[in-house]
């Protein structure tokens, strides 16, 4: 069994789908952090069998829309004095802005300056989004 | 439709709004003179970032027949786009001069983006291979005029169903009406994309059939919507040779068809409809072109709130 010290004050991003932890870790810039962070991959989970989780010994601003977009089953725990003081359950956001880019080379986003890439949820069950401009279909896994 | 409205996607209008629009277009067809001054003092800008002479002329003729005037460009090289002007800046500037804009752009979604900044109604006159809503309105209006209804019909779509945006839009639009059956006639390589089948046809429980040869099904059709199939779309020449004649509508094939079949085509035609078919009363594609102008007249009038 692997033991990682519990944190005193900070955030635990729990129940991340296995394999997604690293993407979130990178997206949040935690690879450049000057405080304690832990990325745990393929940890056993009663709920899902396996999971990734990230422990952050600091209070940082989290983009909950982005986390919900990547995996709506993620739970965000806010820790104070080694105790969970808030548990945030995520859901798929209706709109996603500026997180991913449209890959369609024919899309207007490929040429216009200052345009914000926007995606709207079209299938909640499958987590499928479409580009607001060109209707190209996306999921986090591409 | 008096507040600021745009037409970007054919689905932007409800079935009821479409009916209102088509009723007006029908009135214009019957008594065009009555409408010759309704856009007096109004100006349409045609911002065509890529050439499309037929669509641009159709918009311009529509506005001129309503008594309005037209300005615009037909290629970006003759505009400030060459200097690097963004779409929002162009529409905000042009929108200060005119009352309505028709925009054609090679990039998909450009008219949607433009509509967020346009101070005047904006019409998508085609964005790459994505949408061409006024062609869809044209197709629908032609069906209404020739068949007198939108329900209880078998519609054959023939040719390049994979890349044909007019086909995709027409399937979407007709799926909103009752008792429609589609027969999708194409080579295997050019079938309707799966998302159209799952998101539109299956989701709305619409009956459809996929076949390779037109002559197998032509007798069942109430509408036949022909599109171009180009040799270069085939993956091998043998398939092209095997199928090429299947997609040429000629007098022989028409012998099998219903007497009241309506043959539509978004044009331009290459060789998929023989010239001998032009004289057949079932050929509606040149009427379709004219209906396109009338439906644009109705659309401009509605979006400007003058009718």
CSV table of C-alpha atoms in Angstrom, one decimal:
chain,number,residue,atom,x,y,z
A,1,UNK,CA,0.0,0.0,0.0
A,2,UNK,CA,1.3,3.5,-0.9
A,3,UNK,CA,0.9,6.1,1.8
A,4,UNK,CA,0.8,9.8,1.0
A,5,UNK,CA,0.7,12.2,4.0
A,6,UNK,CA,-2.7,13.9,4.4
A,7,UNK,CA,-2.6,17.6,3.9
A,8,UNK,CA,-3.3,20.3,6.5
A,9,UNK,CA,-4.8,23.0,4.3
A,10,UNK,CA,-5.5,22.8,0.6
A,11,UNK,CA,-7.4,20.8,-1.9
A,12,UNK,CA,-7.9,17.2,-2.8
A,13,UNK,CA,-9.2,16.5,-6.3
A,14,UNK,CA,-10.6,13.0,-5.9
A,15,UNK,CA,-12.3,10.4,-8.1
A,16,UNK,CA,-10.5,11.4,-11.3
A,17,UNK,CA,-11.0,8.8,-14.0
A,18,UNK,CA,-7.8,6.7,-14.3
A,19,UNK,CA,-5.4,8.2,-16.8
A,20,UNK,CA,-6.9,11.7,-16.6
A,21,UNK,CA,-5.0,12.8,-13.5
A,22,UNK,CA,-1.8,13.6,-15.4
A,23,UNK,CA,-3.7,15.9,-17.9
A,24,UNK,CA,-5.3,17.8,-15.0
A,25,UNK,CA,-2.0,18.0,-13.2
A,26,UNK,CA,-0.4,19.6,-16.3
A,27,UNK,CA,-3.4,21.8,-17.0
A,28,UNK,CA,-3.4,23.2,-13.5
A,29,UNK,CA,0.4,23.9,-13.9
A,30,UNK,CA,1.1,21.8,-10.8
A,31,UNK,CA,4.3,20.5,-12.4
A,32,UNK,CA,5.7,24.0,-11.8
A,33,UNK,CA,4.3,24.3,-8.2
A,34,UNK,CA,6.6,25.5,-5.4
A,35,UNK,CA,4.3,23.9,-2.8
A,36,UNK,CA,3.6,20.2,-2.0
A,37,UNK,CA,1.6,18.4,-4.6
A,38,UNK,CA,0.9,14.7,-5.1
A,39,UNK,CA,-0.4,13.0,-8.2
A,40,UNK,CA,-1.6,9.5,-7.4
A,41,UNK,CA,-2.6,7.3,-10.3
A,42,UNK,CA,-4.6,4.1,-10.4
A,43,UNK,CA,-5.4,4.2,-6.7
A,44,UNK,CA,-8.1,1.7,-5.6
A,45,UNK,CA,-11.6,3.1,-5.4
A,46,UNK,CA,-14.6,1.6,-3.8
A,47,UNK,CA,-16.8,3.7,-6.1
A,48,UNK,CA,-15.1,3.2,-9.5
A,49,UNK,CA,-12.6,0.4,-9.0
A,50,UNK,CA,-9.6,2.6,-9.9
A,51,UNK,CA,-9.1,6.3,-9.8
A,52,UNK,CA,-6.5,9.1,-10.0
A,53,UNK,CA,-6.3,11.8,-7.4
A,54,UNK,CA,-4.4,15.0,-6.8
A,55,UNK,CA,-3.5,16.4,-3.4
A,56,UNK,CA,-2.5,20.1,-3.3
A,57,UNK,CA,-1.0,21.6,-0.1
A,58,UNK,CA,-2.2,25.1,-0.9
A,59,UNK,CA,-5.4,27.0,-1.8
A,60,UNK,CA,-5.3,27.7,-5.5
A,61,UNK,CA,-8.0,28.9,-7.8
A,62,UNK,CA,-9.6,25.9,-9.5
A,63,UNK,CA,-11.5,26.1,-12.8
A,64,UNK,CA,-14.4,23.9,-11.9
A,65,UNK,CA,-15.9,24.2,-15.4
A,66,UNK,CA,-12.8,22.7,-16.8
A,67,UNK,CA,-12.7,19.9,-14.3
A,68,UNK,CA,-16.3,19.2,-14.8
A,69,UNK,CA,-15.7,19.1,-18.6
A,70,UNK,CA,-12.9,16.6,-18.2
A,71,UNK,CA,-14.7,14.3,-15.8
A,72,UNK,CA,-18.0,15.3,-14.1
A,73,UNK,CA,-17.5,12.5,-11.6
A,74,UNK,CA,-14.6,14.3,-10.0
A,75,UNK,CA,-15.0,15.4,-6.4
A,76,UNK,CA,-13.2,18.5,-5.1
A,77,UNK,CA,-12.5,18.4,-1.3
A,78,UNK,CA,-11.5,21.6,0.5
A,79,UNK,CA,-9.3,20.9,3.4
A,80,UNK,CA,-8.8,23.0,6.6
A,81,UNK,CA,-6.9,21.7,9.7
A,82,UNK,CA,-6.7,18.2,8.0
A,83,UNK,CA,-10.5,18.0,7.7
A,84,UNK,CA,-12.8,18.2,4.7
A,85,UNK,CA,-14.7,21.5,5.2
A,86,UNK,CA,-16.4,21.5,1.7
A,87,UNK,CA,-17.1,18.8,-0.8
A,88,UNK,CA,-17.9,20.0,-4.3
A,89,UNK,CA,-19.5,17.6,-6.8
A,90,UNK,CA,-19.0,18.6,-10.4
A,91,UNK,CA,-21.2,18.2,-13.5
A,92,UNK,CA,-20.8,18.7,-17.2
A,93,UNK,CA,-20.9,22.4,-17.9
A,94,UNK,CA,-23.4,23.6,-20.5
A,95,UNK,CA,-20.8,25.8,-22.1
A,96,UNK,CA,-17.0,25.5,-22.2
A,97,UNK,CA,-15.0,28.6,-23.1
A,98,UNK,CA,-11.3,28.9,-23.8
A,99,UNK,CA,-10.4,25.5,-22.4
A,100,UNK,CA,-9.9,23.5,-25.6
A,101,UNK,CA,-9.4,24.6,-29.1
A,102,UNK,CA,-11.4,23.6,-32.2
A,103,UNK,CA,-9.3,21.4,-34.3
A,104,UNK,CA,-11.3,21.9,-37.5
A,105,UNK,CA,-9.0,23.8,-39.9
A,106,UNK,CA,-12.0,25.1,-41.7
A,107,UNK,CA,-13.5,26.7,-38.6
A,108,UNK,CA,-13.5,30.5,-38.2
A,109,UNK,CA,-11.5,30.1,-35.0
A,110,UNK,CA,-8.5,29.0,-37.0
A,111,UNK,CA,-8.1,32.4,-38.6
A,112,UNK,CA,-9.8,35.1,-36.5
A,113,UNK,CA,-7.7,36.9,-33.9
A,114,UNK,CA,-9.0,37.2,-30.3
A,115,UNK,CA,-11.9,34.8,-30.9
A,116,UNK,CA,-12.8,32.7,-27.9
A,117,UNK,CA,-13.2,29.0,-28.6
A,118,UNK,CA,-16.6,28.0,-27.3
A,119,UNK,CA,-18.3,24.6,-27.0
A,120,UNK,CA,-21.8,23.7,-26.1
A,121,UNK,CA,-23.0,20.4,-24.5
A,122,UNK,CA,-25.0,18.3,-27.0
A,123,UNK,CA,-25.1,14.9,-25.3
A,124,UNK,CA,-24.8,14.8,-21.5
A,125,UNK,CA,-24.8,11.1,-21.3
A,126,UNK,CA,-21.8,10.7,-23.6
A,127,UNK,CA,-20.1,14.0,-22.6
A,128,UNK,CA,-20.2,15.2,-26.2
A,129,UNK,CA,-19.7,18.9,-27.1
A,130,UNK,CA,-19.8,20.8,-30.3
A,131,UNK,CA,-18.0,23.9,-31.5
A,132,UNK,CA,-20.4,26.8,-31.2
A,133,UNK,CA,-19.2,28.1,-34.6
A,134,UNK,CA,-18.6,25.1,-36.9
A,135,UNK,CA,-20.5,22.3,-35.0
A,136,UNK,CA,-17.5,20.1,-34.9
A,137,UNK,CA,-18.0,17.3,-32.3
A,138,UNK,CA,-15.7,17.0,-29.3
A,139,UNK,CA,-15.2,15.1,-26.1
A,140,UNK,CA,-12.3,15.4,-23.7
A,141,UNK,CA,-10.8,12.3,-25.1
A,142,UNK,CA,-11.1,13.9,-28.6
B,1,UNK,CA,-39.8,39.0,-36.6
B,2,UNK,CA,-39.6,42.7,-35.7
B,3,UNK,CA,-36.7,42.6,-33.2
B,4,UNK,CA,-33.1,42.1,-34.4
B,5,UNK,CA,-33.0,38.6,-35.9
B,6,UNK,CA,-30.4,36.8,-37.9
B,7,UNK,CA,-30.5,33.7,-40.1
B,8,UNK,CA,-27.4,31.7,-39.5
B,9,UNK,CA,-28.7,28.1,-39.3
B,10,UNK,CA,-31.8,26.7,-41.1
B,11,UNK,CA,-33.1,25.7,-37.7
B,12,UNK,CA,-33.0,29.3,-36.4
B,13,UNK,CA,-36.6,29.6,-37.5
B,14,UNK,CA,-39.5,27.6,-36.1
B,15,UNK,CA,-41.8,25.7,-38.4
B,16,UNK,CA,-44.4,28.4,-37.7
B,17,UNK,CA,-42.0,31.2,-38.6
B,18,UNK,CA,-41.0,29.3,-41.8
B,19,UNK,CA,-44.7,29.0,-42.7
B,20,UNK,CA,-45.1,32.8,-42.2
B,21,UNK,CA,-42.0,33.4,-44.4
B,22,UNK,CA,-43.2,31.0,-47.2
B,23,UNK,CA,-46.7,32.5,-47.2
B,24,UNK,CA,-45.1,35.9,-47.8
B,25,UNK,CA,-42.9,34.5,-50.5
B,26,UNK,CA,-46.0,33.0,-52.1
B,27,UNK,CA,-47.7,36.4,-52.0
B,28,UNK,CA,-44.7,37.9,-53.7
B,29,UNK,CA,-44.8,35.3,-56.4
B,30,UNK,CA,-48.4,36.0,-57.1
B,31,UNK,CA,-48.2,39.8,-57.0
B,32,UNK,CA,-44.6,41.0,-57.2
B,33,UNK,CA,-45.6,44.5,-58.1
B,34,UNK,CA,-47.2,45.1,-54.8
B,35,UNK,CA,-43.8,44.7,-53.1
B,36,UNK,CA,-41.7,46.8,-55.4
B,37,UNK,CA,-41.3,49.6,-52.9
B,38,UNK,CA,-41.3,47.9,-49.5
B,39,UNK,CA,-37.6,48.3,-49.0
B,40,UNK,CA,-37.4,51.9,-50.4
B,41,UNK,CA,-34.5,53.6,-48.7
B,42,UNK,CA,-33.0,50.4,-47.3
B,43,UNK,CA,-29.5,49.1,-48.2
B,44,UNK,CA,-28.3,45.5,-48.3
B,45,UNK,CA,-24.5,44.8,-48.0
B,46,UNK,CA,-23.3,41.7,-49.6
B,47,UNK,CA,-20.0,40.7,-47.9
B,48,UNK,CA,-18.8,37.9,-50.1
B,49,UNK,CA,-15.4,36.7,-48.8
B,50,UNK,CA,-15.4,34.1,-51.6
B,51,UNK,CA,-17.0,34.4,-55.0
B,52,UNK,CA,-20.5,32.9,-55.5
B,53,UNK,CA,-22.1,34.7,-58.4
B,54,UNK,CA,-25.5,33.0,-58.3
B,55,UNK,CA,-26.1,33.4,-54.6
B,56,UNK,CA,-24.9,37.0,-54.6
B,57,UNK,CA,-27.0,37.9,-57.7
B,58,UNK,CA,-30.0,36.2,-56.1
B,59,UNK,CA,-29.6,38.4,-53.0
B,60,UNK,CA,-29.0,41.5,-55.0
B,61,UNK,CA,-31.9,40.9,-57.4
B,62,UNK,CA,-34.1,40.3,-54.4
B,63,UNK,CA,-33.2,43.6,-52.7
B,64,UNK,CA,-33.5,45.6,-56.0
B,65,UNK,CA,-36.9,44.1,-56.7
B,66,UNK,CA,-38.0,45.2,-53.3
B,67,UNK,CA,-37.0,48.8,-54.1
B,68,UNK,CA,-33.8,48.8,-51.9
B,69,UNK,CA,-30.2,49.3,-52.9
B,70,UNK,CA,-27.1,47.1,-52.7
B,71,UNK,CA,-23.4,47.6,-51.8
B,72,UNK,CA,-20.7,45.1,-51.1
B,73,UNK,CA,-17.7,43.2,-52.3
B,74,UNK,CA,-17.4,39.8,-54.0
B,75,UNK,CA,-13.9,38.9,-53.0
B,76,UNK,CA,-11.8,39.8,-49.9
B,77,UNK,CA,-9.0,41.2,-52.1
B,78,UNK,CA,-11.1,44.3,-52.9
B,79,UNK,CA,-11.9,45.1,-49.2
B,80,UNK,CA,-10.2,46.0,-45.9
B,81,UNK,CA,-10.0,42.3,-45.2
B,82,UNK,CA,-6.7,42.4,-47.2
B,83,UNK,CA,-5.4,44.9,-44.6
B,84,UNK,CA,-6.1,42.3,-41.8
B,85,UNK,CA,-9.4,43.7,-40.6
B,86,UNK,CA,-11.3,41.2,-38.3
B,87,UNK,CA,-14.8,40.0,-38.9
B,88,UNK,CA,-16.3,41.9,-35.9
B,89,UNK,CA,-14.7,45.2,-37.1
B,90,UNK,CA,-16.0,44.7,-40.6
B,91,UNK,CA,-19.6,43.9,-39.6
B,92,UNK,CA,-19.7,46.7,-37.1
B,93,UNK,CA,-18.4,49.2,-39.7
B,94,UNK,CA,-20.6,48.0,-42.5
B,95,UNK,CA,-23.5,47.6,-40.2
B,96,UNK,CA,-23.3,51.4,-39.5
B,97,UNK,CA,-23.9,52.1,-43.2
B,98,UNK,CA,-26.5,49.5,-44.1
B,99,UNK,CA,-29.8,48.0,-42.9
B,100,UNK,CA,-29.0,44.3,-43.5
B,101,UNK,CA,-26.0,42.1,-44.4
B,102,UNK,CA,-25.7,38.9,-46.4
B,103,UNK,CA,-22.4,37.2,-45.7
B,104,UNK,CA,-20.6,34.5,-47.6
B,105,UNK,CA,-17.4,33.2,-46.0
B,106,UNK,CA,-15.1,30.2,-46.7
B,107,UNK,CA,-14.6,29.6,-42.9
B,108,UNK,CA,-17.2,27.6,-41.1
B,109,UNK,CA,-19.0,29.5,-38.4
B,110,UNK,CA,-17.9,32.9,-39.7
B,111,UNK,CA,-21.5,34.3,-40.0
B,112,UNK,CA,-22.4,33.0,-36.5
B,113,UNK,CA,-19.3,34.9,-35.2
B,114,UNK,CA,-20.2,38.0,-37.2
B,115,UNK,CA,-23.8,37.9,-35.9
B,116,UNK,CA,-22.6,38.5,-32.3
B,117,UNK,CA,-21.3,41.9,-33.4
B,118,UNK,CA,-23.6,42.9,-36.2
B,119,UNK,CA,-25.9,45.9,-35.3
B,120,UNK,CA,-28.2,44.9,-38.2
B,121,UNK,CA,-29.8,41.6,-39.3
B,122,UNK,CA,-27.2,39.2,-40.8
B,123,UNK,CA,-27.9,36.4,-43.2
B,124,UNK,CA,-25.6,33.5,-43.7
B,125,UNK,CA,-25.1,33.2,-47.4
B,126,UNK,CA,-23.0,30.1,-47.0
B,127,UNK,CA,-20.0,29.3,-44.8
B,128,UNK,CA,-17.7,26.8,-46.3
B,129,UNK,CA,-19.1,23.3,-46.3
B,130,UNK,CA,-21.1,24.0,-43.2
B,131,UNK,CA,-24.4,25.8,-43.8
B,132,UNK,CA,-26.3,27.4,-46.6
B,133,UNK,CA,-29.6,28.3,-45.0
B,134,UNK,CA,-31.1,30.3,-47.8
B,135,UNK,CA,-30.5,27.4,-50.1
B,136,UNK,CA,-32.5,25.3,-47.7
B,137,UNK,CA,-35.3,27.9,-47.6
B,138,UNK,CA,-35.2,27.8,-51.4
B,139,UNK,CA,-35.5,24.0,-51.4
B,140,UNK,CA,-38.3,24.0,-48.9
B,141,UNK,CA,-40.2,26.8,-50.7
B,142,UNK,CA,-39.9,24.9,-54.0
B,143,UNK,CA,-41.3,21.7,-52.4
B,144,UNK,CA,-44.2,23.8,-50.9
B,145,UNK,CA,-44.9,25.4,-54.3
B,146,UNK,CA,-44.7,22.2,-56.3
B,147,UNK,CA,-46.2,19.7,-54.0
B,148,UNK,CA,-48.4,22.0,-51.9
B,149,UNK,CA,-47.3,20.3,-48.6
B,150,UNK,CA,-44.4,19.3,-46.5
B,151,UNK,CA,-45.8,16.1,-45.0
B,152,UNK,CA,-46.5,12.6,-46.3
B,153,UNK,CA,-43.8,12.3,-48.8
B,154,UNK,CA,-41.0,10.1,-49.9
B,155,UNK,CA,-37.9,12.1,-50.7
B,156,UNK,CA,-35.0,10.7,-52.7
B,157,UNK,CA,-31.6,12.3,-52.2
B,158,UNK,CA,-29.2,11.2,-54.9
B,159,UNK,CA,-25.5,11.7,-55.5
B,160,UNK,CA,-22.8,13.0,-53.1
B,161,UNK,CA,-24.6,12.7,-49.8
B,162,UNK,CA,-21.4,12.8,-47.8
B,163,UNK,CA,-20.1,16.3,-48.6
B,164,UNK,CA,-23.3,17.9,-49.8
B,165,UNK,CA,-24.2,20.5,-47.2
B,166,UNK,CA,-27.5,21.2,-49.0
B,167,UNK,CA,-28.5,17.5,-48.5
B,168,UNK,CA,-27.7,17.6,-44.8
B,169,UNK,CA,-29.6,20.8,-44.2
B,170,UNK,CA,-32.6,19.5,-46.2
B,171,UNK,CA,-32.7,16.3,-44.2
B,172,UNK,CA,-32.7,18.3,-41.0
B,173,UNK,CA,-35.3,20.7,-42.2
B,174,UNK,CA,-37.7,18.1,-43.6
B,175,UNK,CA,-37.3,16.0,-40.5
B,176,UNK,CA,-39.5,18.5,-38.7
B,177,UNK,CA,-42.5,17.5,-40.8
B,178,UNK,CA,-44.9,14.6,-40.5
B,179,UNK,CA,-44.6,11.2,-42.3
B,180,UNK,CA,-41.5,11.8,-44.3
B,181,UNK,CA,-39.5,8.9,-45.7
B,182,UNK,CA,-36.0,9.4,-47.1
B,183,UNK,CA,-34.4,7.2,-49.7
B,184,UNK,CA,-30.7,7.9,-49.7
B,185,UNK,CA,-29.1,7.0,-53.1
B,186,UNK,CA,-25.3,7.1,-53.2
B,187,UNK,CA,-22.2,5.0,-53.7
B,188,UNK,CA,-20.9,3.5,-50.5
B,189,UNK,CA,-18.1,6.1,-50.4
B,190,UNK,CA,-20.5,9.0,-50.5
B,191,UNK,CA,-23.2,7.9,-48.0
B,192,UNK,CA,-24.8,10.4,-45.6
B,193,UNK,CA,-22.5,10.8,-42.5
B,194,UNK,CA,-23.4,8.7,-39.5
B,195,UNK,CA,-24.2,11.7,-37.3
B,196,UNK,CA,-27.1,12.7,-39.6
B,197,UNK,CA,-28.5,9.2,-39.3
B,198,UNK,CA,-28.1,8.9,-35.5
B,199,UNK,CA,-28.9,12.5,-34.5
B,200,UNK,CA,-31.6,13.4,-37.0
B,201,UNK,CA,-33.1,10.3,-38.6
B,202,UNK,CA,-32.9,7.7,-35.8
B,203,UNK,CA,-33.5,10.3,-33.0
B,204,UNK,CA,-36.7,11.4,-34.7
B,205,UNK,CA,-37.7,7.9,-35.7
B,206,UNK,CA,-37.7,8.8,-39.4
B,207,UNK,CA,-37.9,6.0,-41.9
B,208,UNK,CA,-35.0,5.9,-44.4
B,209,UNK,CA,-33.4,3.5,-46.8
B,210,UNK,CA,-29.9,3.5,-48.3
B,211,UNK,CA,-29.5,2.2,-51.8
B,212,UNK,CA,-26.9,2.5,-54.6
B,213,UNK,CA,-29.0,2.7,-57.7
B,214,UNK,CA,-31.5,5.3,-58.6
B,215,UNK,CA,-33.5,3.1,-61.0
B,216,UNK,CA,-34.3,0.7,-58.2
B,217,UNK,CA,-36.3,3.3,-56.2
B,218,UNK,CA,-37.2,6.1,-58.6
B,219,UNK,CA,-40.8,4.9,-58.9
B,220,UNK,CA,-41.4,5.4,-55.1
B,221,UNK,CA,-40.3,9.1,-55.0
B,222,UNK,CA,-42.4,12.2,-54.7
B,223,UNK,CA,-39.3,14.4,-54.7
B,224,UNK,CA,-35.9,13.7,-56.3
B,225,UNK,CA,-33.1,15.9,-55.1
B,226,UNK,CA,-30.1,15.5,-57.4
B,227,UNK,CA,-26.6,16.5,-56.5
B,228,UNK,CA,-23.3,16.4,-58.2
B,229,UNK,CA,-21.1,13.3,-58.0
B,230,UNK,CA,-17.6,14.0,-59.2
B,231,UNK,CA,-15.3,11.4,-60.5
B,232,UNK,CA,-12.5,12.5,-58.1
B,233,UNK,CA,-14.8,11.6,-55.1
B,234,UNK,CA,-14.4,7.9,-55.9
B,235,UNK,CA,-11.7,5.8,-54.4
B,236,UNK,CA,-11.2,3.7,-57.5
B,237,UNK,CA,-12.1,4.1,-61.1
B,238,UNK,CA,-13.8,0.7,-61.3
B,239,UNK,CA,-16.5,1.9,-58.9
B,240,UNK,CA,-16.9,5.1,-60.8
B,241,UNK,CA,-17.4,3.2,-64.1
B,242,UNK,CA,-19.8,0.8,-62.4
B,243,UNK,CA,-21.9,3.5,-60.9
B,244,UNK,CA,-21.5,6.6,-63.1
B,245,UNK,CA,-24.6,6.0,-65.2
B,246,UNK,CA,-26.7,5.3,-62.1
B,247,UNK,CA,-26.5,8.9,-61.2
B,248,UNK,CA,-27.4,10.4,-64.5
B,249,UNK,CA,-31.0,11.2,-64.6
B,250,UNK,CA,-32.3,10.7,-68.2
B,251,UNK,CA,-35.6,10.2,-70.0
B,252,UNK,CA,-35.3,6.4,-69.7
B,253,UNK,CA,-35.1,6.5,-65.9
B,254,UNK,CA,-37.9,9.1,-65.7
B,255,UNK,CA,-40.2,6.7,-67.5
B,256,UNK,CA,-40.3,4.7,-64.2
B,257,UNK,CA,-41.1,7.7,-62.1
B,258,UNK,CA,-44.4,9.1,-60.8
B,259,UNK,CA,-46.3,11.6,-63.0
B,260,UNK,CA,-46.1,14.2,-60.2
B,261,UNK,CA,-42.5,13.7,-59.2
B,262,UNK,CA,-40.6,17.0,-58.6
B,263,UNK,CA,-37.0,17.0,-59.6
B,264,UNK,CA,-34.8,19.5,-57.7
B,265,UNK,CA,-31.2,20.3,-57.9
B,266,UNK,CA,-29.3,23.1,-56.0
B,267,UNK,CA,-27.2,23.8,-59.2
B,268,UNK,CA,-24.8,24.1,-60.8
B,269,UNK,CA,-25.4,21.0,-62.8
B,270,UNK,CA,-22.5,19.1,-64.4
B,271,UNK,CA,-23.8,15.9,-66.0
B,272,UNK,CA,-26.1,14.3,-63.4
B,273,UNK,CA,-29.2,15.5,-65.2
B,274,UNK,CA,-29.4,15.0,-69.0
B,275,UNK,CA,-30.5,18.2,-70.9
B,276,UNK,CA,-33.4,16.2,-72.3
B,277,UNK,CA,-34.9,16.2,-68.9
B,278,UNK,CA,-35.1,20.0,-68.8
B,279,UNK,CA,-38.2,19.9,-71.0
B,280,UNK,CA,-40.0,17.4,-68.7
B,281,UNK,CA,-42.7,19.2,-66.6
B,282,UNK,CA,-41.3,17.3,-63.6
B,283,UNK,CA,-38.0,19.2,-63.8
B,284,UNK,CA,-38.3,22.0,-61.3
B,285,UNK,CA,-34.7,23.1,-60.9
B,286,UNK,CA,-34.9,26.3,-62.9
B,287,UNK,CA,-38.1,27.3,-61.1
B,288,UNK,CA,-36.2,26.5,-57.9
B,289,UNK,CA,-33.6,29.2,-58.8
B,290,UNK,CA,-36.4,31.7,-59.2
B,291,UNK,CA,-38.1,30.6,-56.0
B,292,UNK,CA,-34.7,31.2,-54.3
B,293,UNK,CA,-34.9,34.9,-55.2
B,294,UNK,CA,-38.5,35.2,-54.0
B,295,UNK,CA,-37.8,33.5,-50.7
B,296,UNK,CA,-34.8,35.9,-50.2
B,297,UNK,CA,-37.2,38.8,-50.9
B,298,UNK,CA,-39.5,37.5,-48.2
B,299,UNK,CA,-36.6,36.9,-45.8
B,300,UNK,CA,-35.1,40.4,-46.3
B,301,UNK,CA,-38.6,41.9,-45.8
B,302,UNK,CA,-39.2,39.9,-42.6
B,303,UNK,CA,-35.8,40.6,-41.1
B,304,UNK,CA,-36.1,44.3,-41.8
B,305,UNK,CA,-39.5,44.3,-40.3
B,306,UNK,CA,-41.1,46.0,-43.3
B,307,UNK,CA,-43.6,43.2,-43.9
